[in-house]
Coordinates of N, CA and C in Angstrom, one line a residue:
M1 N 100.1 92.4 114.9 CA 101.0 92.1 113.4 C 101.1 94.2 113.2
G2 N 102.2 94.7 113.4 CA 103.1 95.5 112.7 C 102.9 96.5 111.5
L3 N 103.0 96.9 111.1 CA 103.3 97.1 109.6 C 104.3 98.2 109.4
R4 N 106.0 97.9 108.9 CA 105.6 99.6 108.4 C 106.2 99.1 106.4
L5 N 104.9 99.5 105.3 CA 105.7 99.6 104.3 C 106.3 101.7 103.8
V6 N 107.3 100.8 102.9 CA 108.3 101.3 102.4 C 108.2 101.3 101.1
R7 N 108.5 102.5 100.2 CA 109.3 102.4 98.6 C 110.6 102.2 99.0
V8 N 111.3 101.9 97.6 CA 111.9 100.5 97.7 C 113.6 102.1 97.7
H9 N 113.5 103.2 98.1 CA 114.1 103.9 99.1 C 114.3 104.2 100.5
G10 N 113.3 103.2 101.3 CA 113.4 103.3 102.6 C 112.5 104.3 103.3
R11 N 112.0 104.8 102.0 CA 110.7 106.5 103.0 C 109.5 106.1 102.7
D12 N 108.6 106.1 104.6 CA 106.9 105.7 104.5 C 106.2 105.4 102.9
M13 N 105.5 105.1 102.8 CA 104.6 104.9 101.7 C 103.2 105.6 102.5
L14 N 103.0 107.1 102.5 CA 101.8 107.2 103.0 C 100.7 107.2 102.0
G15 N 99.5 106.7 101.7 CA 98.7 106.6 101.1 C 97.9 105.0 101.3
A16 N 99.8 104.4 101.1 CA 99.2 102.5 100.7 C 98.3 101.9 101.6
R17 N 97.4 101.5 101.8 CA 96.1 100.7 102.0 C 96.4 98.7 102.1
V18 N 96.5 98.8 103.0 CA 96.6 96.8 104.0 C 96.1 96.5 103.6
E19 N 95.3 95.4 103.0 CA 94.0 94.2 103.3 C 95.0 93.3 103.8
V20 N 94.3 93.4 105.3 CA 94.9 91.9 105.8 C 93.7 90.6 105.9
V21 N 94.2 89.4 105.4 CA 93.1 88.0 105.0 C 92.9 87.4 105.7
R22 N 92.1 87.0 106.5 CA 91.8 86.4 107.7 C 91.1 84.9 107.0
K23 N 91.4 83.5 108.1 CA 91.3 82.3 107.3 C 90.3 82.9 108.3
D24 N 88.3 82.1 107.7 CA 87.3 82.5 108.5 C 86.8 83.9 109.4
A25 N 87.6 84.8 109.0 CA 87.1 85.6 109.2 C 87.3 86.9 108.6
P26 N 86.5 87.7 108.9 CA 86.8 89.1 107.9 C 88.0 89.9 107.8
T27 N 87.7 90.1 106.4 CA 89.0 90.7 106.0 C 89.4 92.5 107.0
L28 N 90.8 92.9 106.9 CA 90.6 94.0 107.6 C 91.7 94.7 107.3
W29 N 91.2 96.0 107.4 CA 91.5 97.3 106.1 C 92.0 98.0 107.0
R30 N 93.8 98.3 106.2 CA 94.5 99.5 107.3 C 94.9 100.8 105.8
R31 N 95.1 101.8 106.2 CA 95.5 102.4 105.6 C 97.5 103.5 105.7
V32 N 98.4 103.6 105.2 CA 99.1 104.1 105.9 C 99.2 105.8 106.0
R33 N 99.4 106.1 106.9 CA 99.1 108.2 107.3 C 99.5 108.2 107.8
S34 N 100.0 109.4 108.1 CA 100.4 110.4 109.1 C 100.1 111.5 110.2
D35 N 99.0 111.7 109.3 CA 98.4 113.1 109.9 C 97.8 112.7 110.8
G36 N 97.7 113.5 111.1 CA 96.8 114.3 113.1 C 96.5 115.7 112.6
S37 N 96.0 116.7 113.8 CA 95.7 117.0 114.0 C 96.4 118.5 113.8
Y38 N 95.6 119.6 114.3 CA 96.6 121.4 113.6 C 98.3 121.0 114.5
A39 N 99.2 120.2 113.7 CA 100.8 120.7 114.4 C 101.0 119.6 114.5
S40 N 100.6 118.5 114.0 CA 101.1 117.1 114.8 C 100.5 116.4 113.3
A41 N 101.1 115.0 114.3 CA 101.4 114.3 113.2 C 101.2 112.8 113.9
N42 N 101.8 111.2 113.0 CA 101.4 110.7 113.8 C 102.0 109.8 113.0
D43 N 102.7 108.6 114.3 CA 103.7 107.4 112.9 C 102.9 106.7 112.6
P44 N 103.4 106.2 111.4 CA 103.2 106.4 109.6 C 102.7 104.8 109.9
R45 N 103.5 104.0 111.1 CA 103.0 102.5 110.8 C 101.6 102.0 111.0
V46 N 101.3 101.4 110.7 CA 100.4 100.5 111.1 C 100.3 98.8 111.4
L47 N 99.1 99.2 112.6 CA 99.1 98.0 113.8 C 97.9 97.5 113.8
V48 N 97.6 96.1 113.0 CA 96.7 95.1 113.5 C 96.6 94.2 114.6
G49 N 95.6 94.7 115.1 CA 95.0 94.0 115.8 C 94.3 92.0 115.7
L50 N 95.3 91.3 115.4 CA 94.2 89.8 114.9 C 94.3 89.2 116.4
G51 N 93.6 89.8 117.7 CA 92.8 88.8 118.6 C 94.0 88.0 119.6
D52 N 93.1 86.2 119.6 CA 94.1 85.4 119.8 C 94.7 84.4 118.9
R53 N 94.5 84.7 118.2 CA 94.5 84.1 116.3 C 96.6 84.0 116.4
R54 N 96.3 82.4 116.0 CA 98.0 82.1 115.9 C 98.3 82.1 114.5
E55 N 96.9 82.1 113.8 CA 97.5 81.6 112.5 C 98.1 83.1 111.4
R56 N 99.1 83.1 110.7 CA 99.7 84.5 109.5 C 98.7 84.6 108.5
P57 N 98.0 85.0 108.6 CA 96.8 86.4 107.5 C 97.9 86.2 105.9
T58 N 97.7 86.9 105.1 CA 97.5 87.0 104.0 C 97.5 89.0 104.5
V59 N 98.6 89.0 103.9 CA 99.0 90.2 103.7 C 98.8 91.7 102.6
R60 N 97.7 91.6 101.4 CA 98.0 92.3 100.8 C 98.2 94.1 100.8
V61 N 99.1 94.5 100.0 CA 98.9 95.7 99.8 C 99.3 96.7 98.3
H62 N 98.0 97.8 98.5 CA 97.7 97.9 97.0 C 98.4 99.5 97.5
W63 N 99.5 99.7 96.7 CA 100.5 101.0 96.8 C 99.4 101.9 96.2
P64 N 99.8 103.6 96.4 CA 99.1 105.0 95.7 C 99.5 104.8 94.4
D65 N 100.7 104.5 93.3 CA 100.6 104.4 92.0 C 99.6 103.2 91.5
G66 N 98.6 102.6 92.1 CA 97.8 101.4 91.5 C 98.6 99.9 92.0
G67 N 99.7 100.2 91.7 CA 100.1 98.7 92.1 C 99.6 97.5 93.0
S68 N 99.8 96.6 93.0 CA 99.5 96.2 94.6 C 100.7 94.5 94.6
E69 N 100.9 94.4 96.5 CA 101.7 92.8 96.7 C 101.2 92.1 97.7
E70 N 101.7 91.1 97.8 CA 100.9 90.1 98.8 C 102.1 89.9 99.3
W71 N 101.9 89.3 100.2 CA 103.0 88.3 101.9 C 102.0 87.4 102.7
S72 N 101.8 86.0 102.2 CA 102.1 85.5 102.8 C 102.0 84.4 104.2
D73 N 103.8 85.1 104.3 CA 103.9 84.9 105.2 C 105.5 85.8 106.5
V74 N 103.8 87.1 107.4 CA 104.4 87.9 107.4 C 104.5 87.7 109.0
A75 N 104.8 87.9 110.3 CA 105.3 87.3 112.2 C 104.6 88.7 112.2
I76 N 103.4 87.7 112.9 CA 102.3 88.2 113.7 C 103.8 89.0 115.5
D77 N 102.5 89.6 116.0 CA 103.2 89.6 117.1 C 105.0 90.5 117.1
T78 N 105.1 90.6 116.7 CA 106.5 91.5 115.6 C 106.2 93.0 114.7
W79 N 107.0 93.8 114.8 CA 106.8 94.6 113.7 C 108.0 94.6 112.6
T80 N 106.9 93.8 110.4 CA 108.1 93.8 109.7 C 107.9 94.9 109.3
V81 N 108.9 95.3 108.6 CA 109.3 95.9 106.9 C 108.6 95.3 105.6
L82 N 107.3 95.7 105.1 CA 106.9 95.4 104.0 C 107.7 96.7 102.9
Q83 N 108.6 96.2 101.7 CA 109.3 97.3 100.8 C 108.2 96.3 99.1
Q84 N 108.3 98.4 99.2 CA 107.4 98.0 98.0 C 108.7 97.2 96.4
G85 N 107.6 95.7 95.8 CA 108.9 95.4 94.7 C 109.5 94.3 95.7
K86 N 109.7 93.9 96.5 CA 109.3 92.4 97.0 C 108.4 91.8 97.4
G87 N 107.3 91.5 97.0 CA 106.3 91.1 97.8 C 105.9 90.0 96.5
L88 N 105.0 89.4 96.4 CA 104.1 88.4 95.1 C 103.6 89.8 94.0

């Protein structure tokens, strides 16, 4: 599952934490970051490996401003953009 987290105006939401809640499996955590080593940068998108699971997990995003939102119908095996203010 690939996720890109963006602000209302389309900029990447660096510092956001992603909680991927899977049924009958441990919750996975990822952080949106672009830092790397000196004079380099990384892709700010989040990649979550789900193995051979076919069921869609619940994705909770904890935004840097303290708010949080949830998406329950995020497609797997593709990249999805989650925009602040568009979740539940």
